[in-house]
Coordinates of C-alpha atoms in Angstrom, one line a residue:
M1 CA 0.0 0.0 0.0
T2 CA 1.4 3.4 -0.9
T3 CA 0.3 6.7 0.5
P4 CA 1.3 9.4 -2.0
F5 CA 0.7 13.0 -1.0
K6 CA -0.4 15.5 -3.6
S7 CA -0.8 19.2 -3.3
P8 CA -4.1 20.4 -4.7
D9 CA -2.5 23.7 -5.7
I10 CA -5.7 25.7 -5.4
D11 CA -6.1 29.4 -4.5
E12 CA -7.8 29.0 -1.2
K13 CA -8.2 32.8 -0.9
A14 CA -10.4 32.7 -4.0
I15 CA -13.0 30.7 -2.0
R16 CA -14.7 33.0 0.4
L17 CA -17.7 32.1 2.5
E18 CA -19.0 33.8 5.7
K19 CA -19.7 30.7 7.8
P20 CA -16.7 28.7 8.9
D21 CA -18.5 25.4 8.4
D22 CA -19.3 26.2 4.8
L23 CA -15.8 27.5 4.2
V24 CA -13.9 24.5 5.4
M25 CA -16.3 22.1 3.6
A26 CA -16.0 24.1 0.3
L27 CA -12.2 24.1 0.6
A28 CA -12.0 20.4 1.3
H29 CA -14.2 19.7 -1.7
A30 CA -12.2 22.1 -3.9
K31 CA -9.0 20.3 -2.9
A32 CA -10.5 16.9 -3.8
E33 CA -11.7 18.1 -7.2
A34 CA -8.3 19.6 -8.0
I35 CA -6.5 16.4 -7.0
K36 CA -9.0 14.3 -9.0
R37 CA -8.3 16.4 -12.1
K38 CA -4.5 16.0 -11.6
L39 CA -5.0 12.2 -11.3
Q40 CA -7.2 12.2 -14.4
D41 CA -4.6 14.2 -16.3
K42 CA -2.0 11.6 -15.5
C43 CA -4.4 9.0 -17.1
L44 CA -4.8 6.5 -14.3
S45 CA -4.3 3.0 -15.7
N46 CA -7.3 0.6 -15.9
K47 CA -5.5 -1.6 -13.3
E48 CA -5.8 1.2 -10.8
V49 CA -9.4 1.9 -11.7
E50 CA -10.5 -1.7 -11.7
G51 CA -8.4 -2.9 -8.8
E52 CA -8.5 -2.0 -5.1
P53 CA -10.2 1.2 -4.4
T54 CA -8.1 4.4 -4.0
L55 CA -9.2 6.7 -1.2
L56 CA -8.5 10.4 -1.3
I57 CA -8.4 12.3 2.0
T58 CA -8.7 16.1 1.9
S59 CA -9.4 18.5 4.7
D60 CA -9.3 22.1 5.8
Q61 CA -9.4 23.9 9.1
V62 CA -9.9 27.4 10.4
M63 CA -10.0 28.8 13.9
V64 CA -12.9 30.9 15.1
N65 CA -12.4 33.4 17.8
R66 CA -14.9 36.0 18.9
G67 CA -17.0 35.3 15.8
M68 CA -14.1 35.9 13.4
I69 CA -12.6 33.3 11.1
R70 CA -8.9 33.0 11.5
E71 CA -6.9 31.3 8.8
K72 CA -3.1 31.4 8.4
P73 CA -2.0 35.0 9.3
L74 CA -0.7 37.0 6.4
N75 CA 1.9 38.8 8.4
E76 CA 3.3 39.4 11.9
Q77 CA 0.6 42.1 12.7
E78 CA -2.2 39.7 11.8
A79 CA -0.6 36.9 13.9
R80 CA -0.3 39.4 16.8
E81 CA -4.0 40.3 16.5
F82 CA -5.0 36.6 16.4
I83 CA -3.0 35.7 19.5
K84 CA -4.2 38.7 21.5
G85 CA -7.7 37.6 20.7
Y86 CA -7.0 34.2 22.2
S87 CA -5.5 35.6 25.4
G88 CA -7.8 34.7 28.3
N89 CA -10.4 33.5 25.8
F90 CA -11.1 30.5 23.7
A91 CA -11.2 29.5 20.0
V92 CA -12.9 26.7 18.1
A93 CA -10.9 24.8 15.5
V94 CA -13.5 24.2 12.8
G95 CA -12.3 21.4 10.6
Y96 CA -13.8 19.3 7.8
V97 CA -12.5 16.0 6.6
L98 CA -13.6 14.6 3.2
V99 CA -12.9 11.0 2.0
T100 CA -13.4 10.3 -1.6
N101 CA -13.5 6.7 -3.0
L102 CA -12.0 7.3 -6.4
K103 CA -13.3 3.9 -7.7
T104 CA -17.0 4.4 -6.8
G105 CA -17.2 8.2 -6.5
V106 CA -18.6 8.0 -3.0
Q107 CA -17.7 10.9 -0.8
K108 CA -18.1 11.0 3.0
G109 CA -17.4 14.1 5.0
E110 CA -17.9 15.6 8.4
W111 CA -17.0 18.5 10.6
D112 CA -14.9 18.4 13.8
K113 CA -14.9 21.3 16.3
P114 CA -12.6 21.1 19.3
E115 CA -12.4 24.1 21.6
I116 CA -9.1 25.5 22.9
H117 CA -9.2 27.6 26.1
F118 CA -6.3 29.9 26.8
H119 CA -4.7 31.5 29.8
E120 CA -3.7 35.1 29.6
I121 CA -0.8 35.5 27.1
P122 CA 1.5 38.3 28.1
D123 CA 2.5 40.8 25.3
E124 CA 6.2 39.9 25.6
V125 CA 5.3 36.2 25.0
I126 CA 3.2 37.2 22.0
E127 CA 6.1 39.1 20.6
R128 CA 8.4 36.1 21.0
V129 CA 5.8 33.7 19.5
I130 CA 5.2 35.8 16.3
K131 CA 9.0 35.7 15.6
V132 CA 8.9 31.9 15.3
R133 CA 7.3 31.2 11.9
E134 CA 6.7 27.5 12.7
I135 CA 4.3 28.6 15.4
T136 CA 2.3 31.1 13.4
N137 CA 2.2 29.4 10.0
V138 CA -0.9 27.4 10.8
A139 CA -4.7 28.1 10.8
G140 CA -5.3 30.6 13.5
G141 CA -1.6 31.5 13.8
F142 CA -0.9 29.6 17.0
R143 CA 0.6 26.1 16.9
M144 CA -0.4 25.3 20.5
E145 CA 1.8 22.2 20.8
H146 CA 5.0 24.2 20.4
P147 CA 7.0 24.6 23.7
L148 CA 6.7 28.4 23.6
A149 CA 2.9 28.3 23.1
A150 CA 1.8 25.2 25.1
P151 CA 2.0 26.8 28.6
Y152 CA -0.7 29.2 27.6
V153 CA -3.2 26.5 26.6
K154 CA -5.5 26.1 29.6
E155 CA -7.7 23.3 28.2
V156 CA -8.6 21.4 25.0
V157 CA -12.2 20.2 24.7
G158 CA -11.9 17.5 22.1
A159 CA -9.0 15.5 20.8
M160 CA -5.5 17.0 20.3
D161 CA -5.2 15.5 16.9
S162 CA -8.4 17.3 15.9
V163 CA -6.8 20.6 16.9
M164 CA -3.6 19.7 14.9
G165 CA -5.7 19.3 11.7
L166 CA -6.7 15.7 11.1
P167 CA -8.9 14.0 13.6
R168 CA -7.9 10.3 13.6
E169 CA -11.1 8.7 14.8
L170 CA -13.3 10.7 12.5
T171 CA -10.9 10.1 9.5
K172 CA -10.9 6.3 10.3
R173 CA -14.7 6.2 10.4
L174 CA -15.0 8.2 7.1
L175 CA -12.5 5.8 5.4
E176 CA -14.6 2.8 6.5
E177 CA -17.8 4.4 5.4
A178 CA -16.4 5.4 2.0
L179 CA -15.3 1.7 1.5
E180 CA -18.6 0.3 2.6
D181 CA -20.9 2.6 0.6
T182 CA -21.4 1.1 -2.9
S183 CA -23.9 3.7 -4.0
T184 CA -22.8 6.3 -6.5

């Protein structure tokens, strides 16, 4: 079994929806369609089409804080604003996982919404955090498992892997459902 990874190479900023649930679902579907086109362009062999099913997993995630959708910050100023908003508050990591069975065309998708509650984050910590690109280059601009950020996470309501972008239990269930469903 191989697990190739392909970038969908889509312009995520071209897809704008007001509701976070709608946005992450639309992005996951757009990624799936883009990758399916890439695979078709490479002319999948009949063996691949007729053999074992190929499953495609796409997902997207945004953070929601104080009613605002927070994607990857565009710059340090935006990262600073995002993190200040989390300080002493909470955010919801709104994610959507989509599994596509490329053999049958069946798609199974679902949202996942863990909450992250934060302690107060001092301004000097925020300034140190925004200088570390690996912390801020994620949805919401705050990689909470990083040693610099972790002490300011008070509580996670939901699974940690959900916050990190791909909920294992949900993904496993969707994979099973996509294999079991023979309808098209």
